[in-house]
Each structure stands twice: as structure tokens, then as C-alpha cells.
Coordinates of C-alpha atoms in Angstrom, one line a residue:
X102 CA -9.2 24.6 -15.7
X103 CA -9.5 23.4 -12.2
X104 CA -9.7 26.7 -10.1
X105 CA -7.3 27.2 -6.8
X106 CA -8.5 27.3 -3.5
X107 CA -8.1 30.0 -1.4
X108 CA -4.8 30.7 0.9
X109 CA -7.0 30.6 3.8
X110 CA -8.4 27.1 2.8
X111 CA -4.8 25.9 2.0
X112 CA -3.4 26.7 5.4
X113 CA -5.9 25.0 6.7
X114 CA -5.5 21.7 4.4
X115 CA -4.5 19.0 6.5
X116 CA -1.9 16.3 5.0
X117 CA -3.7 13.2 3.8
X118 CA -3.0 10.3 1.5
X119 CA -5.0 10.1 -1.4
X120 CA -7.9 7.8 -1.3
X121 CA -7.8 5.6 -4.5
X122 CA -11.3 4.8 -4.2
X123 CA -12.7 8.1 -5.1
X124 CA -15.4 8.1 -8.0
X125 CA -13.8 10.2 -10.7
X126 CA -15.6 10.7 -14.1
X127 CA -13.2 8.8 -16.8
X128 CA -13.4 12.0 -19.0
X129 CA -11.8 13.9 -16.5
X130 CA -9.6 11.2 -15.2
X131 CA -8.2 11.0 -18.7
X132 CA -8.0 14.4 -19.0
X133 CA -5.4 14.8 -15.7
X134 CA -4.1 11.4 -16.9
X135 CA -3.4 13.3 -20.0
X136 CA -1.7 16.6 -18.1
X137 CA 0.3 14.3 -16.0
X138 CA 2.0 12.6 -18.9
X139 CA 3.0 15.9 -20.5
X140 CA 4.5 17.0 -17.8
X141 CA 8.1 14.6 -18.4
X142 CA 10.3 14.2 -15.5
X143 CA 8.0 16.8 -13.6
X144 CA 4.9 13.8 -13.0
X145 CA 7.6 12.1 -10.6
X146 CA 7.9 14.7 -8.7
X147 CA 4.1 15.1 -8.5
X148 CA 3.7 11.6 -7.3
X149 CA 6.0 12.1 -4.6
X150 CA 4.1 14.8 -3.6
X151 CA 0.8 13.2 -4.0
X152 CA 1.9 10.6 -1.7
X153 CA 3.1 12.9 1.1
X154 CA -0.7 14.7 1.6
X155 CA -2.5 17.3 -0.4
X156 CA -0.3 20.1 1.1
X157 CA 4.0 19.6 1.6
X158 CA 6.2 21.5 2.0
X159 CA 9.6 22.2 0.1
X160 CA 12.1 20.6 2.7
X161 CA 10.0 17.2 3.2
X162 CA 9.6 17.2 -0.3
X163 CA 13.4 17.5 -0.7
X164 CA 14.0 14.9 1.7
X165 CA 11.5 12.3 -0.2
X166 CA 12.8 13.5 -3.5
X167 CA 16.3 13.2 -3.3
X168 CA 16.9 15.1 -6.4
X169 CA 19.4 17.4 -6.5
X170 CA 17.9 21.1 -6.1
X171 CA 18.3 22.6 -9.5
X172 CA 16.5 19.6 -11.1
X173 CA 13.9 19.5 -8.0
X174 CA 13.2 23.4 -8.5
X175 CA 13.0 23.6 -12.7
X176 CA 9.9 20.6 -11.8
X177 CA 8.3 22.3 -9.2
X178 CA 8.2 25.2 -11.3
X179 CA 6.7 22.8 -14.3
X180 CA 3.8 21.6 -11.4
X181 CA 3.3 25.6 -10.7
X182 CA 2.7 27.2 -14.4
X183 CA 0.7 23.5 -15.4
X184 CA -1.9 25.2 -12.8
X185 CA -1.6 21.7 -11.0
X186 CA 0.1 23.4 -7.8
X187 CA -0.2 26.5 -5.9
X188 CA 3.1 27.8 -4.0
X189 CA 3.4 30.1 -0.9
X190 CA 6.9 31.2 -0.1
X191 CA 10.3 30.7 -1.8
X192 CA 12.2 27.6 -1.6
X193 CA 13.5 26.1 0.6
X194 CA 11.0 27.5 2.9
X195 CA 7.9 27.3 0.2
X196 CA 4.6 24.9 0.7
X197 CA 2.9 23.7 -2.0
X198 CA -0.7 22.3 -2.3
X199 CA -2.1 20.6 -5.2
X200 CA -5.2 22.5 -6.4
X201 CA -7.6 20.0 -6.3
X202 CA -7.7 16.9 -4.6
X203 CA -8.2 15.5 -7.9
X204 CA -5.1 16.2 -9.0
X205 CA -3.6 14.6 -6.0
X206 CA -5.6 11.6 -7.0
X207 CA -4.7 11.5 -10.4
X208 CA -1.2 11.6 -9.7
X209 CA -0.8 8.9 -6.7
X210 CA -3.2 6.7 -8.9
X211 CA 0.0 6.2 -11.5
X212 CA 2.1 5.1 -8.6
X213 CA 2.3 0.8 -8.7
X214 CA 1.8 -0.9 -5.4
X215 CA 5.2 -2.2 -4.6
X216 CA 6.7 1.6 -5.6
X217 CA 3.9 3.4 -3.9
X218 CA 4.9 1.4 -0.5
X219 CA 8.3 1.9 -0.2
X220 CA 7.7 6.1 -0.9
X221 CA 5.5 5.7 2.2
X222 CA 8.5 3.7 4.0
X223 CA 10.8 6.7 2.7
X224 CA 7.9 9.6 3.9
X225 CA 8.1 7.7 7.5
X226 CA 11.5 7.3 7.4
X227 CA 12.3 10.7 6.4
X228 CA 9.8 12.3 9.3
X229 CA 11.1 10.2 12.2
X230 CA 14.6 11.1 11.5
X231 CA 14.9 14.6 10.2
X232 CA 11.2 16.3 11.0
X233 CA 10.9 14.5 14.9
X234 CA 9.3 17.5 16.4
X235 CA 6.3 17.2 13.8
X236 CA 6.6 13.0 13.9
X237 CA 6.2 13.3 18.0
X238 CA 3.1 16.2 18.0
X239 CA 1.4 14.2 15.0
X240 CA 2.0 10.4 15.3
X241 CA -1.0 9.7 13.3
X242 CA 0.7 11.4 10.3
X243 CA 3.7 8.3 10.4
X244 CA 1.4 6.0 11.4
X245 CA -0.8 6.6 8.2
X246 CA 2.8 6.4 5.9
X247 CA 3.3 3.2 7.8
X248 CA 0.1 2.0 7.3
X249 CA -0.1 2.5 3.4
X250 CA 4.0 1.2 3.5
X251 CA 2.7 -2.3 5.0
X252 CA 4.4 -1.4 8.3
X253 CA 1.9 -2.6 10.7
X254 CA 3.4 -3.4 14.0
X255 CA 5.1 0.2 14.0
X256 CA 1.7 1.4 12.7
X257 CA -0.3 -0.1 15.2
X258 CA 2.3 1.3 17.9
X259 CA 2.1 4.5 16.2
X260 CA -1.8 4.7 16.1
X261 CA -2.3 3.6 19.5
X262 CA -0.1 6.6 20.2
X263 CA -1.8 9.1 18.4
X264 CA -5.2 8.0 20.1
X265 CA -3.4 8.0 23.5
X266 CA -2.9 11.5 23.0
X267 CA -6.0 12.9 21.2
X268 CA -7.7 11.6 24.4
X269 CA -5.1 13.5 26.6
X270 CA -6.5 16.5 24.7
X271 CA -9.9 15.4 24.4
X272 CA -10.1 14.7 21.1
X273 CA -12.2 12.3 21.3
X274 CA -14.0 11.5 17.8
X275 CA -10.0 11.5 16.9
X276 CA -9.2 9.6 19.6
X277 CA -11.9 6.6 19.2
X278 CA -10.9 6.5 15.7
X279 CA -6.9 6.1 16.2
X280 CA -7.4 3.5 19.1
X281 CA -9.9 1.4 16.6
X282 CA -7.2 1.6 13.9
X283 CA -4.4 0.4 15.9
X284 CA -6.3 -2.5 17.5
X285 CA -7.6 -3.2 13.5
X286 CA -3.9 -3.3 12.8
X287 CA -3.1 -5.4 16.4
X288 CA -5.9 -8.0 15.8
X289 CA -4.1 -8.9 12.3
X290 CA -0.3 -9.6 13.7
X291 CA 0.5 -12.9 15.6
X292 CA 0.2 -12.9 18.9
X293 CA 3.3 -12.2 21.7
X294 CA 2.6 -10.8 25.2
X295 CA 3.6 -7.6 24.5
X296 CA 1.2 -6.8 21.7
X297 CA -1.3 -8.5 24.2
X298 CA -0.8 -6.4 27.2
X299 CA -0.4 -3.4 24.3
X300 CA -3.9 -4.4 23.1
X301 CA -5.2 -4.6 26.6
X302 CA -4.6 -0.9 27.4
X303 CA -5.9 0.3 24.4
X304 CA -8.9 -1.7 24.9
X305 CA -9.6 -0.5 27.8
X306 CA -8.4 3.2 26.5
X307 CA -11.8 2.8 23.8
X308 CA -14.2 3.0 26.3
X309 CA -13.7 6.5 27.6
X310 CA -14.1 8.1 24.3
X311 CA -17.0 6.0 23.3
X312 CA -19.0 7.1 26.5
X313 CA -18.7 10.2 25.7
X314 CA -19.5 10.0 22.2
X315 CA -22.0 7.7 22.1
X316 CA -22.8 7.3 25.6
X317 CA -22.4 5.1 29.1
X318 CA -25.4 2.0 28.2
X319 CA -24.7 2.8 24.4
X320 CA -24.1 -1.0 22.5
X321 CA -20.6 0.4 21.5
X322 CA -19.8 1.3 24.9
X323 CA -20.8 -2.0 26.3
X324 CA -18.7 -4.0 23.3
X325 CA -15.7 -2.2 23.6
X326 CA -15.9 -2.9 27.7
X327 CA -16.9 -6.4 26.8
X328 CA -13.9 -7.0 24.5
X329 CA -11.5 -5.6 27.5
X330 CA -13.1 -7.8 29.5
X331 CA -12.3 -10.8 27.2
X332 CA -8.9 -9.9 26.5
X333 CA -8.5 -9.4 30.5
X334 CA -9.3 -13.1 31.4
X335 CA -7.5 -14.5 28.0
X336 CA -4.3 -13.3 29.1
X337 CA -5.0 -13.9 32.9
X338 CA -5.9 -17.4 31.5
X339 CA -2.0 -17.6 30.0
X340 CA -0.6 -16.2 33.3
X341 CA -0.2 -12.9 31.6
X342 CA -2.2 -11.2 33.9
X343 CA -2.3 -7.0 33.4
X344 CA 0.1 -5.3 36.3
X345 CA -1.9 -2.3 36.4
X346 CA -5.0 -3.0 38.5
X347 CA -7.0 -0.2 37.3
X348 CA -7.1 -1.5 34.0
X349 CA -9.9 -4.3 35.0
X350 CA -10.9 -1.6 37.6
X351 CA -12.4 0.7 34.2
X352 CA -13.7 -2.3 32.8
X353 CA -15.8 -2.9 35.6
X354 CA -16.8 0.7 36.5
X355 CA -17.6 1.0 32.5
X356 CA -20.5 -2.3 33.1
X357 CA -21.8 -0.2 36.7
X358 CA -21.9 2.6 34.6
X359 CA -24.0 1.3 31.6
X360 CA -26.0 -0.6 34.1
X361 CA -26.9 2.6 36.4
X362 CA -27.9 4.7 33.6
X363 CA -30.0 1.9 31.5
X364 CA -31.7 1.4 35.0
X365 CA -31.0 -2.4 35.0
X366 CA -32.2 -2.7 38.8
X367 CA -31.6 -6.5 39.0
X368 CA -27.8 -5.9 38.2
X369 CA -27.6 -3.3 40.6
X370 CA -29.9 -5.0 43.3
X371 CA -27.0 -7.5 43.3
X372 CA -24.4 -5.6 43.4
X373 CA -25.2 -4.3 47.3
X374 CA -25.1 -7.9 48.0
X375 CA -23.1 -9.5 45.8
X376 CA -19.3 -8.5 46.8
X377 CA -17.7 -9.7 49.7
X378 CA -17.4 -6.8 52.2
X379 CA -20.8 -5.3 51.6
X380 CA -23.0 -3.8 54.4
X381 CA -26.5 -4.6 53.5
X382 CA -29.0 -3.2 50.7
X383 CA -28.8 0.1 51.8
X384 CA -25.5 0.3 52.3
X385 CA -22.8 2.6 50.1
X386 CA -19.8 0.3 51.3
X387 CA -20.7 -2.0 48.4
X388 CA -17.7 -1.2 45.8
X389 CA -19.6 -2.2 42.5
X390 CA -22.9 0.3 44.2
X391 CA -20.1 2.9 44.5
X392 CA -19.3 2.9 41.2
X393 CA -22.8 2.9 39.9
X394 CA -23.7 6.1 41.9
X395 CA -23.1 9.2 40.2
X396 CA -22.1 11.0 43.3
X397 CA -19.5 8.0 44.1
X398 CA -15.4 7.5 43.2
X399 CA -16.0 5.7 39.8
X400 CA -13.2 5.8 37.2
X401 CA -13.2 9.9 36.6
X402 CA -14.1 10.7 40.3
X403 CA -11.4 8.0 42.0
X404 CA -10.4 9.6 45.4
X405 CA -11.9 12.1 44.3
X406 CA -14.3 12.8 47.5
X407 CA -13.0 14.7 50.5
X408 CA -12.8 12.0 53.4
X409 CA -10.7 12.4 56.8
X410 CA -6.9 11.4 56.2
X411 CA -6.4 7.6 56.4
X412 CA -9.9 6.9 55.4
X413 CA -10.5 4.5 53.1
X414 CA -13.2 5.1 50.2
X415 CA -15.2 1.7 48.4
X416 CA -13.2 3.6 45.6
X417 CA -10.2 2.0 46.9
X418 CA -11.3 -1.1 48.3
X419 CA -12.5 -2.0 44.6
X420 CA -9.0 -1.3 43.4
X421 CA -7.4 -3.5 46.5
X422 CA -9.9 -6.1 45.1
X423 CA -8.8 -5.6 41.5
X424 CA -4.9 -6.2 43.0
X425 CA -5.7 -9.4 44.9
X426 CA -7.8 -11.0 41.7
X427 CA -4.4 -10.0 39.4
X428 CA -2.9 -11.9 41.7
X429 CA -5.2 -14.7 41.2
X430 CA -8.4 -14.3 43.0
X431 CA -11.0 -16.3 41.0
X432 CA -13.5 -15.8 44.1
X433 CA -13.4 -12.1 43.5
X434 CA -14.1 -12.1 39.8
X435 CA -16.8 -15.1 40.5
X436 CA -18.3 -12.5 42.9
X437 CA -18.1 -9.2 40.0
X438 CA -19.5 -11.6 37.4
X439 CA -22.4 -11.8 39.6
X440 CA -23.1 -8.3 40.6
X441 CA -22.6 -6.7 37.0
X442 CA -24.7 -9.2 35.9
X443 CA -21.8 -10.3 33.5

């Protein structure tokens, strides 16, 4: 018998659909396969629940369901005493958690494709209209039901969310991993301008988790700003150009950056010289040396520096520069190309 986990371990269990994948031994796969078919009206129940996450709770459940609560309660209390659930609490306000992830498996493993997607459309459904507090603090919860329902525009939206805001609280393993799935799920849709200036931002969002992760010269790093970078001039290209400057601003402060720290002198060399404006080799006026220098107003210092009022730091003058080439100045990015050594 398949022993429960500790109340402790199940409050911290965090919802998750099944992955269909896992290696199970086929004795014991036959042998849940077995349980689940004994159980009657009871096993759908269980693959509602399986499909929800490991842990649920009552009123979801009851939502999915739709069953009417004397029915819903006499199968719940089948799952329980078959040692396939645990409860805490007393309905309607009980949570339930399937013993073993196994069992959660075993169960969503019965469910057929076309089924199995619209109970994720339901779950989704069901979250954004009667549970909105937890569908707003945990996006990435609708955006996985959407995902598995074949939702994938509202997924991507949703992931691209979720990643937005594990960044905000700097989550950022979570975050990098949210932002990749939604521009997975962007990269698959046909193109309109929206889901390009969408896949723009969260381009450009990627490359401040990934510094920190893996690092400023790191070869993901450098992609992620070099995809950004593509997608920049592609829609610039179809007179889609991004109305927020500071957009191709992090782009460009994410190449200074990887150049500074993997020492690529000839890169920065040029940038002292390279950008119109510049004062010399020596001089700190130079807004692509600025951004290089780790005591200068790159992307997480901007403005940052105390200066008198009125002032203008190279900090800014890059970002007047990244306004006039949205506007169309091909000089200007002829003239970054050269200095980043892009």
C-alpha cells in the first residue's frame, strides 16, 4: 500500500498536471489501473482531480465536477477509505491530495486526449471566473490548464504574465522559465503586430533573468539579446517599430555588458569612437562606454547617478538616441552596430 505523505509535505504540494511521461513499472501501473477500475463512478471523479494538480481543494473540485454534492461527497469518500486520497478539513472547506504522485498519474493516464483537453478548458474556465484572486496571484497555474487545453494564444499571454511577475519578485529561475514558455508558445501562432510587439517585450524581458542566472557574456545571455535584437529590426523593417525606446536601449546595454565583462577590448575600443557625440578615447561622454562601465547609468543604474539638476547623463543621451532611431534613424543603428561589434 502506497504510504501517505506527511501534512507538512502536503501543504507544501504545489498544484501540477500530471506528466504522462513518467516511467512507471507495468506491474504497478496495472496494479493502480486495477484500483481505479474498482472504484465505479468514484474513478471520474479521480480524473478530475488528477487533472486539476496533485493537491485541490473541495470547492474547485466542485466547480470542475459539477456533480451534485451528495453524489460528489459519497466518491470522495470512496477516493479516501481506497487509501488513494488524504483529506484535511470537512467539506466544503476540505483539500485533498492524492498520496502518491503515482496515483495522480495513473488516474489522468485513463483520460483520452480530446476529454482530457476540454477538463483543462473547464479548470481554466472555472479559475478565471469564480477563483480570480488565485487566477491573478498565480497566472502560471491557468496558463498551464491552457496549455494542456490547446489554448495557446491565451496561454502564451498568460505565461508571459506569470514571468512578468516572477521577475517583479525576483524569481528569476521561475521567471526565465515562464518567459521561454510563452515565446515557445508565441513562436508557433501566426504572426499579427500585436503578438509581435508582445514577443518583443518579452524578448527583451529574458535577458535580465538570464544575466543573473547564468551571467552577463554567458552564450544564453548573448542569444536571448541577439534574438531581441532580430526581432527589433524585423518589425522596424515592417514599420512596426517598438514605441518604447528603452526596449532596444536593454538590448544594447545587454551586448556592452557581455562585452565589458568578457574583456572584448576591440568592441569597446570602438565604442569611444564609434557613436556620434563622443569626446575622444578617454572620454566617458561616449553612451555605448557608459554602459560598459560598471560605475556608469546602464539599464539597472539609469539616472541613477547624482548630477546637478538639468544635467544630462550619456545615460540619457543613449535613450534620446534610441528615440530618434525608432523614428527612423538608420545612421544611428549603422553607428551601434559598429561599436558593439554587432
Amino acid at each position: 500500500m502506497l504510504e501517505a505523505e506527511s501534512e507538512g509535505a502536503a501543504r507544501r504540494t504545489v498544484a501540477a498536471v500530471p506528466s504522462p511521461a513518467l516511467a512507471v513499472p507495468a506491474s504497478l501501473h496495472a496494479s493502480l489501473m486495477a484500483r481505479l477500475d474498482r472504484l465505479g463512478p468514484a474513478k471520474e471523479v479521480a480524473q478530475i482531480g488528477s487533472a486539476i494538480g496533485r493537491e485541490f481543494s473541495h470547492a474547485l473540485l466542485a466547480s470542475v465536477a459539477r456533480k451534485p454534492d451528495a453524489e460528489l461527497g459519497a466518491a470522495l469518500d470512496r477516493l479516501v477509505q481506497a487509501d488513494l486520497l488524504s483529506r484535511q478539513g470537512v467539506p466544503p472547506q476540505a483539500s485533498y491530495l492524492f498520496k502518491h504522485a503515482l496515483v495522480q498519474d495513473a488516474a489522468y493516464g485513463t483520460l483520452l486526449r480530446e476529454p482530457r483537453r476540454g477538463l483543462h478548458a473547464r479548470i481554466a474556465e472555472t479559475l478565471e471566473s469564480q477563483f480570480a484572486e488565485t487566477a491573478e496571484s498565480q497566472p502560471d497555474i491557468v496558463a498551464l490548464h491552457c496549455t494542456e487545453a490547446g489554448l495557446i494564444e491565451k496561454a502564451a499571454g498568460l505565461w508571459g504574465k506569470a514571468g512578468q511577475r516572477s521577475l517583479a519578485h525576483s524569481a528569476l529561475v521561475e521567471a526565465a522559465a515562464q518567459l521561454t514558455r510563452a515565446l515557445d508558445q508565441i513562436a508557433t501562432l501566426p504572426g499579427t503586430a500585436a503578438l509581435r510587439r508582445e514577443q518583443i517585450k518579452l524578448q527583451v524581458a529574458l535577458i535580465t533573468p538570464l544575466i543573473h542566472i547564468k551571467g552577463y557574456a554567458a552564450a544564453e545571455t548573448r542569444a536571448a539579446a541577439e534574438q531581441a535584437r532580430l526581432l527589433i529590426k524585423q518589425a522596424e523593417a515592417l514599420g512596426e517599430p517598438p514605441e518604447d525606446p528603452l526596449l532596444l536601449f536593454s538590448v544594447l546595454y545587454a551586448f556592452c555588458s557581455a562585452n565589458y565583462v568578457a574583456f572584448n577590448g576591440d568592441a569597446l575600443s570602438r565604442s569611444r569612437g564609434a557613436v556620434p557625440g563622443a569626446r575622444g578615447k578617454a572620454g566617458g561622454d561616449s553612451p555605448a562606454h557608459d554602459w560598459a562601465s560598471p560605475h556608469g547609468n546602464g539599464l539597472n543604474g539609469y539616472g541613477g547617478r547624482r548630477r546637478r539638476p538639468g544635467a544630462l547623463g550619456s545615460g540619457d543621451r543613449a535613450l534620446r538616441s534610441c528615440r530618434a532611431s525608432s523614428a527612423g534613424g538608420a545612421v544611428w543603428h549603422r553607428h551601434c552596430g559598429d561599436c558593439l561589434g554587432l
